[in-house]
Each structure stands twice: as C-alpha cells, then as structure tokens.
Coordinates of C-alpha atoms in Angstrom, one line a residue:
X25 CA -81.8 1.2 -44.8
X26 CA -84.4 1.0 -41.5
X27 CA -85.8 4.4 -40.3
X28 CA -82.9 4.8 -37.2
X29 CA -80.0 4.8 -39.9
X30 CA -82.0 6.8 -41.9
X31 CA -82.4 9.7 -39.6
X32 CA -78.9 9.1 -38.9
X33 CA -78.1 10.1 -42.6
X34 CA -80.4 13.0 -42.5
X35 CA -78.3 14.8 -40.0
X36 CA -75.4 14.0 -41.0
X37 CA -76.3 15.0 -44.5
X38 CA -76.9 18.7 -43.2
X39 CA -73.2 19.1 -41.8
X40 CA -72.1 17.7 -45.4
X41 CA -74.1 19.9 -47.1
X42 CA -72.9 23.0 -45.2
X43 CA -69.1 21.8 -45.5
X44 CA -70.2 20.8 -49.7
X45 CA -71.2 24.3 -50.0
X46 CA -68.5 26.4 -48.5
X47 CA -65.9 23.7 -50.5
X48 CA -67.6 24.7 -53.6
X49 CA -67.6 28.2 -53.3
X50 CA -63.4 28.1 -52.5
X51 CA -63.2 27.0 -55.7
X52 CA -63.8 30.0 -57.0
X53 CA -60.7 31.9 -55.8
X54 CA -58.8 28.5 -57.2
X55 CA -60.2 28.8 -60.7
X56 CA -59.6 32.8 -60.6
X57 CA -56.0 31.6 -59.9
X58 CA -55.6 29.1 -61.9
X59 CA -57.1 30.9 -64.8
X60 CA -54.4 33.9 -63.7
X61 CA -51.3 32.0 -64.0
X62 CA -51.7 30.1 -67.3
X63 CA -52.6 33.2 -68.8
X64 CA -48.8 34.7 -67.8
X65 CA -47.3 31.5 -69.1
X66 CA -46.6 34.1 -72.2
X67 CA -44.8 36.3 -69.6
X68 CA -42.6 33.8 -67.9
X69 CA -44.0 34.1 -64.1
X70 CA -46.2 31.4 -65.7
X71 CA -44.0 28.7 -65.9
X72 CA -43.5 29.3 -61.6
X73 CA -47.0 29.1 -61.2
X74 CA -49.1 27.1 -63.6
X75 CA -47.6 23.9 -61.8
X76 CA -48.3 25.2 -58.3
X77 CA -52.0 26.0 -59.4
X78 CA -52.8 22.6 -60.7
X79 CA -51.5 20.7 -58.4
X80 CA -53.9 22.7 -56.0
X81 CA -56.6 21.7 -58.5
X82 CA -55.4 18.2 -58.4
X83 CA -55.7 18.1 -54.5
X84 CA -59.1 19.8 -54.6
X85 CA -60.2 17.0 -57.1
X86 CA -58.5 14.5 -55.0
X87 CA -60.4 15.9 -51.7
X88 CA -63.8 15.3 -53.9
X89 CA -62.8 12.3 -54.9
X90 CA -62.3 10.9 -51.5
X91 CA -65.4 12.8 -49.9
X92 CA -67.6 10.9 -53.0
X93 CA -66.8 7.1 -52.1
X94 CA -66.6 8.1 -48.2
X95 CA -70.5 9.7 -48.4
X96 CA -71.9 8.3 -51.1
X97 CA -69.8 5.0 -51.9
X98 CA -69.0 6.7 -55.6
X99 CA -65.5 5.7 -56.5
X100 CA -63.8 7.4 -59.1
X101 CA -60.2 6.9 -60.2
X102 CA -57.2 9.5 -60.9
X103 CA -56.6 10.1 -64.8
X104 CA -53.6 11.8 -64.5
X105 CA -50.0 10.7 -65.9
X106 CA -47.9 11.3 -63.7
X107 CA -47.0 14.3 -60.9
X108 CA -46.8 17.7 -62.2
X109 CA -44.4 19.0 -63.4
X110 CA -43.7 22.2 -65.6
X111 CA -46.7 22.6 -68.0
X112 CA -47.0 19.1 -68.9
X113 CA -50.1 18.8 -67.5
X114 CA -51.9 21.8 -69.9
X115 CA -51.4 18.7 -72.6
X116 CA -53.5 16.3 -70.5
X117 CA -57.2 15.8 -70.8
X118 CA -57.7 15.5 -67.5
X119 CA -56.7 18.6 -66.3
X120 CA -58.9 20.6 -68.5
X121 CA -62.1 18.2 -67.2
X122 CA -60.8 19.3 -64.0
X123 CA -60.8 22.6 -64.5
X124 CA -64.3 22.3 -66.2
X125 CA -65.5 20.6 -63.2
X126 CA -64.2 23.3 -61.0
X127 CA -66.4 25.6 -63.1
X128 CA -69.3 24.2 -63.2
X129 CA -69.2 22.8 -59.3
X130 CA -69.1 26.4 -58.2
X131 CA -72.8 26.9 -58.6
X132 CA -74.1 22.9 -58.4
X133 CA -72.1 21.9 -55.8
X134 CA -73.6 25.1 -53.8
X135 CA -76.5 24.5 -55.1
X136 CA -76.7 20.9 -53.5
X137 CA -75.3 21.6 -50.6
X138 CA -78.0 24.3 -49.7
X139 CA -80.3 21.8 -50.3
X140 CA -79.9 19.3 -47.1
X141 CA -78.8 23.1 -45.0
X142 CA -82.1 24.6 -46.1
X143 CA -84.3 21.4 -45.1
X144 CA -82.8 21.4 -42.1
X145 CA -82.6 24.8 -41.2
X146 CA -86.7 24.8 -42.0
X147 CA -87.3 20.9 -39.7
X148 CA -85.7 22.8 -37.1
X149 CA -88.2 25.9 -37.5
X150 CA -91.3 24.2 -37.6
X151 CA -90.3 21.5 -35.1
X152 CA -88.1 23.1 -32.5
X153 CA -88.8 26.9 -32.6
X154 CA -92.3 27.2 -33.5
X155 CA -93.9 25.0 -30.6
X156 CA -91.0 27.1 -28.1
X157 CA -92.9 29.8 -29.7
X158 CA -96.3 28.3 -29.3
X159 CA -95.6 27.3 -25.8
X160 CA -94.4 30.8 -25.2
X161 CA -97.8 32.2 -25.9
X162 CA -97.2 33.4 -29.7
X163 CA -100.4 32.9 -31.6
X164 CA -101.4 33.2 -35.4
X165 CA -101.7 31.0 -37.8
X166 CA -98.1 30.9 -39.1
X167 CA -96.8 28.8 -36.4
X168 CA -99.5 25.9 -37.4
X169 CA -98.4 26.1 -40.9
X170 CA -94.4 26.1 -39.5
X171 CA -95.4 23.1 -37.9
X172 CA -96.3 21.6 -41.3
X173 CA -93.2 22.6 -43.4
X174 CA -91.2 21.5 -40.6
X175 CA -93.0 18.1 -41.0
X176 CA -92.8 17.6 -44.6
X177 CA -88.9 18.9 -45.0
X178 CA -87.8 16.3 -41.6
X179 CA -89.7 13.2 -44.2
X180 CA -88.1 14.7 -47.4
X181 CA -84.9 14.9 -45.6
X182 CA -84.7 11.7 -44.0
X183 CA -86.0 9.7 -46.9
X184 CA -83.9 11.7 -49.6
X185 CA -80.9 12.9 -47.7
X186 CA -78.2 10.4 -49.0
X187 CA -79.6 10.6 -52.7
X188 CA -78.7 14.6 -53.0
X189 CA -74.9 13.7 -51.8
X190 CA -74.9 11.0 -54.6
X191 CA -76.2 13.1 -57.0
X192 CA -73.3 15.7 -56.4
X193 CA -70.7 12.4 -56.5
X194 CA -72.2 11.0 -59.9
X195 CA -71.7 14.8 -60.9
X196 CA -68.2 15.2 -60.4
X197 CA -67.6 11.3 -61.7
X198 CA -68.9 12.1 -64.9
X199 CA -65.7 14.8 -65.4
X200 CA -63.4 13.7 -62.8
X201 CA -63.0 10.1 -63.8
X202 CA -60.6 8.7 -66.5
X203 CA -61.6 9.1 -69.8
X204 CA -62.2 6.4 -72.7
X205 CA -59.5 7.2 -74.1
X206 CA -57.4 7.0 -70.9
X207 CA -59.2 3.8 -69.8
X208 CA -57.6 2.2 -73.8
X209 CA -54.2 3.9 -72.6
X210 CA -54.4 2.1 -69.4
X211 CA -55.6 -1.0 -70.7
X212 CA -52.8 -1.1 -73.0
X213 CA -50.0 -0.3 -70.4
X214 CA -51.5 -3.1 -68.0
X215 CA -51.4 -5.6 -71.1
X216 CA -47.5 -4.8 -70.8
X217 CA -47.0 -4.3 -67.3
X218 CA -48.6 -8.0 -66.7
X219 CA -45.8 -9.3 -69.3
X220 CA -43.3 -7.1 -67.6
X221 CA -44.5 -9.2 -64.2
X222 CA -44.6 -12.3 -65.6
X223 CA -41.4 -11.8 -66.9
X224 CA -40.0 -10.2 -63.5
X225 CA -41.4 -13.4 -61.8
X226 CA -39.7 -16.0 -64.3
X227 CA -36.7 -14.4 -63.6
X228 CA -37.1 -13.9 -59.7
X229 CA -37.9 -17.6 -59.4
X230 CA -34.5 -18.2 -61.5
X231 CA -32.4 -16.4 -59.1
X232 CA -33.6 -17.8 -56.4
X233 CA -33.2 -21.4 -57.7
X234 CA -29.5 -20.5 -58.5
X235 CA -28.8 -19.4 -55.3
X236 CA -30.3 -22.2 -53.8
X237 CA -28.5 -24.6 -56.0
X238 CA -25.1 -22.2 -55.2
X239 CA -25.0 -21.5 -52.1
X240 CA -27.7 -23.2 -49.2
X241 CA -28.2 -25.7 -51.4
X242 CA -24.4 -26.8 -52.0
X243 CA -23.8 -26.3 -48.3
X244 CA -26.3 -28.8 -46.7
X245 CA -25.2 -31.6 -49.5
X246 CA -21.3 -30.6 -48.4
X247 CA -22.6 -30.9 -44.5
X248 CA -24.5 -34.3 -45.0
X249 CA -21.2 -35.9 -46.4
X250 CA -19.4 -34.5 -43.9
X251 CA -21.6 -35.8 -40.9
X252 CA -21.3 -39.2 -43.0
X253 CA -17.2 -39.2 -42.9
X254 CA -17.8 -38.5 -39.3
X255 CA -20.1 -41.6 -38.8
X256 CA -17.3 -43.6 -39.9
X257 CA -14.9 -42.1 -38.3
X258 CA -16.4 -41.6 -35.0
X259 CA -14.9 -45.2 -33.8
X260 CA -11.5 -45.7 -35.9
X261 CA -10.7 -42.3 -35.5
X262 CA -12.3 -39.8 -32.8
X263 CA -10.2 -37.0 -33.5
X264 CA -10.6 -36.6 -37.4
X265 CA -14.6 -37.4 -36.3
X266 CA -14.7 -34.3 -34.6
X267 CA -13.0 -31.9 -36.2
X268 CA -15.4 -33.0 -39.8
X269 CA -18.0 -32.5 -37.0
X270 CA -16.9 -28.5 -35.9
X271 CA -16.1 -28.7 -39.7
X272 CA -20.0 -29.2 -40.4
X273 CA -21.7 -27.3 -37.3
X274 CA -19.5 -24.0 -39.4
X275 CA -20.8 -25.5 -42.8
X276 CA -24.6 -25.5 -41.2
X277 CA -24.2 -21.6 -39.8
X278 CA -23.3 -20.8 -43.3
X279 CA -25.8 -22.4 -45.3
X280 CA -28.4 -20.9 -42.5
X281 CA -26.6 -17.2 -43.5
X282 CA -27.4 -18.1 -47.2
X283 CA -31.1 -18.8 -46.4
X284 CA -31.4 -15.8 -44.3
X285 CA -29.9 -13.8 -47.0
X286 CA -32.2 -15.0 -49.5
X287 CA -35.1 -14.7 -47.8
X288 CA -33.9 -11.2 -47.0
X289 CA -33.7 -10.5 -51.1
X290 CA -37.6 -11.9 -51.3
X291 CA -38.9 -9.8 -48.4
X292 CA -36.7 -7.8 -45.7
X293 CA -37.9 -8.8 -42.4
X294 CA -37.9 -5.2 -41.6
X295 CA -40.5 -4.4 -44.0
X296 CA -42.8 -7.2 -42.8
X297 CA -42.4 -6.3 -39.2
X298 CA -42.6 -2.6 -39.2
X299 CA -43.6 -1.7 -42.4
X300 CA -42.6 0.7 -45.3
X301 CA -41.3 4.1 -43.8
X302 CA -39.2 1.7 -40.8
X303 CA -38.0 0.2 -43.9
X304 CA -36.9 3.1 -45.7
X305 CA -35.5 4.4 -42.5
X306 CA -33.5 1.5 -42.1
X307 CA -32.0 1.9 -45.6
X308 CA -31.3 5.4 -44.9
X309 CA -28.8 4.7 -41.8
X310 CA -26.7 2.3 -43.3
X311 CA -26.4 5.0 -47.1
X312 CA -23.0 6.5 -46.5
X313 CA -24.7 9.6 -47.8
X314 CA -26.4 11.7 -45.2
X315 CA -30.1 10.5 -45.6
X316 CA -33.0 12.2 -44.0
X317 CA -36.6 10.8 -44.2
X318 CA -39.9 12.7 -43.8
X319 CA -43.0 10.5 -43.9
X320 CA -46.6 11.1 -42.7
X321 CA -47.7 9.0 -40.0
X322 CA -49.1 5.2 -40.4
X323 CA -48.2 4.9 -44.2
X324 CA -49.5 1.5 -45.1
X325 CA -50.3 -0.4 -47.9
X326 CA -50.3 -4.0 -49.2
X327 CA -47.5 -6.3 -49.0
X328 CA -46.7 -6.9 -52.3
X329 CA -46.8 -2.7 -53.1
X330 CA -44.5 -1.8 -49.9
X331 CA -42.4 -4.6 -51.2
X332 CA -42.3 -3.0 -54.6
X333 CA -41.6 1.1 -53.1
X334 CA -39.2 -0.8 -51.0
X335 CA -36.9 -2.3 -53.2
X336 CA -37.5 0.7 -55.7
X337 CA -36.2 2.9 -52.7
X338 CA -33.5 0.9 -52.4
X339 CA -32.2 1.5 -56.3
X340 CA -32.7 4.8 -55.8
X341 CA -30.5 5.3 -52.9
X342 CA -27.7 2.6 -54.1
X343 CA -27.7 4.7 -57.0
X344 CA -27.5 8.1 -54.8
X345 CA -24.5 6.6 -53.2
X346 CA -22.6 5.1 -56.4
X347 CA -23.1 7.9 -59.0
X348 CA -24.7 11.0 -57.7
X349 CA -21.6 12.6 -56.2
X350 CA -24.2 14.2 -53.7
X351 CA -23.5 15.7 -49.8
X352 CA -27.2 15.0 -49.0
X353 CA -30.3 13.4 -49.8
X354 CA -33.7 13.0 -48.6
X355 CA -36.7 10.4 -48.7
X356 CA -40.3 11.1 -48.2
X357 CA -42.9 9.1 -48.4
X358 CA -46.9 10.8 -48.5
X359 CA -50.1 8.7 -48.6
X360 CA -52.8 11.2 -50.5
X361 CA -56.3 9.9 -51.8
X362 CA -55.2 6.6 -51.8
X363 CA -52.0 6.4 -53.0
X364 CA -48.7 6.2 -51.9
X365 CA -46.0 8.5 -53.2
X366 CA -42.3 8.4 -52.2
X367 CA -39.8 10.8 -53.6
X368 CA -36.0 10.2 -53.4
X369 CA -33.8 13.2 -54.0
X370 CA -29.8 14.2 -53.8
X371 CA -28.4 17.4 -54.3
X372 CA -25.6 15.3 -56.7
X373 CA -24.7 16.6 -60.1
X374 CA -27.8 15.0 -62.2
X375 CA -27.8 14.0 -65.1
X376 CA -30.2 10.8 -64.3
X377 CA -32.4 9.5 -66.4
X378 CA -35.0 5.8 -66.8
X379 CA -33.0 3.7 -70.0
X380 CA -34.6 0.8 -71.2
X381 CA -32.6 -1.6 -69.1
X382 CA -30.6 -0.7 -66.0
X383 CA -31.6 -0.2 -62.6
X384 CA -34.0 2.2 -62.9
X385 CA -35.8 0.9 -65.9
X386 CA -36.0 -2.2 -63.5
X387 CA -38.2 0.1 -61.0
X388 CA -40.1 1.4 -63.9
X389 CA -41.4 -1.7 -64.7
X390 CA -41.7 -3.4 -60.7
X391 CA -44.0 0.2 -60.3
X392 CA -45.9 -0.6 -63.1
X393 CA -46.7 -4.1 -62.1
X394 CA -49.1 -2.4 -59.5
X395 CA -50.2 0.4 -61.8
X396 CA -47.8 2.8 -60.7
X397 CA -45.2 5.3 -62.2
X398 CA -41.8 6.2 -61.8
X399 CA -41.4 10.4 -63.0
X400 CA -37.2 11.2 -63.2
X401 CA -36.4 14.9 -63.1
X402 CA -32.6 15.1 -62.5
X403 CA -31.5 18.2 -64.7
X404 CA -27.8 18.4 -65.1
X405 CA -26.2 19.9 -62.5
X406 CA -28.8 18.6 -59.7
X407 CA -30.7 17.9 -58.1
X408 CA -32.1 14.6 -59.0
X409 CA -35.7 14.1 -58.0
X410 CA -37.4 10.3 -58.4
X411 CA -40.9 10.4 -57.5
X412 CA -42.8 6.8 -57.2
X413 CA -46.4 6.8 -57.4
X414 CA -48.5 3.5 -56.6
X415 CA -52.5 3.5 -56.3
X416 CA -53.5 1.4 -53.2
X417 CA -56.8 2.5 -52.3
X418 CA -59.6 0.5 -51.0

C-alpha cells in the first residue's frame, strides 16, 4: 500500500470509526430487547416477540458481517439453519454466539471506533487549529506541543488505520462465524447434496435424451424421408412431391417447437435475458391465481442459482394453483448480505409439507445443490409460507 492510498485509508478510517461506534452502542437497546422478550417466553407475549428480536439480531450480525469483508476484506459466513421462526432458533448455537457478540461488542466495538475518531479529532488540533491559532497571535507553549501530537497521531493513523478496523472484523469472526461443529454439519450435508446433484444431473441428461429421441429427434428422421419420397416424386409425380414437401416444411416447424421447448425446460429464455424477478414475474401472469410480486431492485445472482430459485418458484406456484384452494398469493424475492431469499405464499387451506419425494422434496434437494434451504410453514388452515434461501455472495 504506497503512502497516497494510505492516507486515503486514514480518513476514511475516521468516518468508519465514528459510524463503528455509534453501531456498537445501538446494540445496547437490541440486547436490552432481546434479553426482554425471551425472558416473557414463560408468559406467552414471548413467543410474538422472541422471533422478531432475533431476527433483528440476525440483521445486525448480517450488517457486521458485510461491513467486515467491505473494510477490512474479513469474510465470515452465516451459521444459521434456516429463517426464524418461532423459538427455533434459542436451540441454535449460533444465536447464543450472537448474542454474546452483541455483548461484548458494546464496549470493544466502541472502544475501536474511538480509536481512529480520537486520532483524528487530535491530527486535526495540532495540524489545522493550532497554527490558525498560532497565525492568530496565540502564544504559549501548548500550541508547539499541539503541533507535535498532531504529528505523531496523522503517522499513527495513516500507517495503522486499516489494522484497527481488522482487528474489530477478526473480533466479531471469531463469534460470528460457523462453528466446528457447524462446519462437520455442513460438510456432511454438502457430501449429500453433491450426490443429490449428481444424481439430479444423471437424470436431467436422461430426459433430455428421451425427449430428443421422442420428439425433435423422431421429427427430423420422419422429415428427411419425407424430403426423400419427394425427390423421387418430384418428376413422376409433382403433385404427391409437393404435398410430402408442405407435409415436411409442417414436420420441420414442429420438430423446431420441440427444440424450443426443451431448451425452454433447460433454461427459460426469460430468465437469461432479464433475469430472476422478470422471470418470476413472468410466471406470476400466466398462475390462474391472482399473483403479486415484491422484489428489491437489481436482484442478481449466478446463472445456475437463478436457474435453481426459478424452477423452485415454479413448483411452488404450480403447486399454489393445483392444491392450495387459495384466492391470492404473493412472491417476493430479497437479496440481504449475500443471499438471495424468495418466499412464495397463498392464503389456501395449508396443510403443505417437504416428503421425501414429490415436488417439493425435488426443490429441497435442487436448493441444496447450491448450499441452500427450503423452510415450509403451511399450518392447517393457511396460509402456506415457502421461503428459499441460497448463499451467493462474492
């Protein structure tokens, strides 16, 4: 790093310790909260607000997460299994890491972010307002000895700004990153979700070759045999010549519908030109249940992943319109912290659930292909929540 980008960092780093401060000390009225509701679980009002508090701790986790590899190039991944829901989540290591986090960042995150503020706040007094004051006519010797500390807290600043944001991201990786044990756990459900792939792939590669071999396939052999009775024709008999020939210019349009059609099944030309949420929006006008869909602007992610929430959306909403018995349902599709989450919901009678084989046992495993999960809350009576979550950050 030469000296320009290092006095770049400097004054940055004072900003972002001023912003790393104040976001430390919010976390106070968050843990106070947090700390409220799971102690009225016993009470009932609990159970409302326990989830509502940690996903709030979740997103304030996420937010450091995200500020860590954006300053300092620390990335640390999301140990949780799963949105939350009810008081699943009190059963989950990581939510009591991130609540001891949350504890202890209240006075080290402070404490760090004061740092880079303070030497700032003191290169600015003894370089900037003590030679005004100098210049001014003020005279002792406090301003020579500003002048000093001004000089020595600009070098430590500019030589150690970037290390004291690190030092606050390596913090909050050391409690805010998957555990051993959830590493193992992850491991493990990879190990399976790469058989699961392979196995999706075998089979993807099967269909396609029978539809080849039943449909495009059978066509063009059908149209070259015509064209050749048309060959021989075409002297002895002009008439029969061309009607095999308007007989095989209709046998080439539908063997081109097959291909299009397949190709479609492999990767919707939608999807590929306008991406995920035009996709989903596409399947949402042609449901013959009312659909809306509520997506945050420039949701993107790689092919084979919007590929995979695609034709997971799809399910969903096939499912919506075949056994849900709903007047309404709703898509949206959120991009937080690196991930991309899409919830499909119907105010139908419930009752849904994620067998081991079916439809959506077939998005379970296409989501966990890329890491992701499939969470199915559909009590009976409605309404029927799916909520798809895929990891896709840089």
């Amino acid at each position: 790093m030469d000296w320009e980008e290092r006095i770049r960092a400097a004054r940055e780093t004072g900003l972002r310790g001023l912003l790393l401060a104040l976001r430390s000390l919010v976390g106070l009225p968050l843990l106070v909260a947090t700390v409220i509701s799971i102690a009225l679980v016993p009470l009932g009002v609990g159970l409302f607000l326990v989830p509502r508090a940690l996903a709030a701790v979740r997103r304030f986790a996420d937010e450091q997460r995200e500020r860590g590899r954006a300053w300092s190039g620390v990335r640390v991944d999301r140990p949780y299994h799963g949105p939350v829901h009810g008081l699943r989540p009190l059963w989950q290591a990581a939510t009591w890491r991130d609540l001891l986090w949350l504890v202890l960042n209240i006075p080290i995150g402070t404490a760090l972010g004061v740092v880079p503020v303070a030497l700032t706040a003191w290169s600015a007094l003894g370089l900037v307002i003590a030679p005004v004051a100098v210049a001014g006519g003020a005279e002792g010797e406090f301003w020579r000895v500003a002048v000093g500390i001004g000089l020595v807290t600009l070098a430590t600043l500019v030589i150690f700004a970037p290390a004291i944001l690190e030092l606050h991201a390596l913090f909050s990786g050391t409690l805010l990153s998957p555990a051993r044990r959830d590493l193992e756990e992850r491991v493990d459900r990879l190990e399976v979700t790469r058989a699961d792939a392979l196995d999706a792939s075998a089979a993807e590669l099967r269909r396609i070759e029978k539809d080849l071999h039943d449909g495009a396939q059978a066509r063009i052999a059908a149209l070259g045999m015509t064209i050749g009775l048309a060959e021989q024709l075409v002297r002895s008999d002009p008439a029969k010549a061309e009607a095999l020939l308007a007989e095989a210019r209709d046998t080439s349009g539908q063997a081109l519908a097959d291909l299009r059609r397949l190709v479609r099944g492999i990767h919707p030309p939608v999807l590929a030109e306008r991406g995920l949420v035009e996709a989903v929006r596409a399947l949402a006008v042609v449901l013959p249940v009312p659909t809306t869909v509520d997506a945050d602007a420039g949701v993107r992610a790689a092919a084979p992943i919007e590929a995979a929430l695609y034709f997971a959306v799809a399910e969903a909403l096939a499912n919506v319109a075949k056994h849900s018995g709903a007047g309404r349902a709703w898509v949206t599709v959120r991009a937080p912290a690196g991930r991309v989450v899409v919830e499909v919901g119907d105010d139908g009678t419930g009752g849904a659930d994620a067998p081991s084989a079916g439809g959506l046992a077939g998005v379970r495993r296409r989501l966990g292909t890329f890491d992701g999960r499939l969470v199915v809350a559909s009590p009976r009576g409605g309404p029927t929540v799916l909520t798809m979550e895929v990891p896709c950050g840089s």
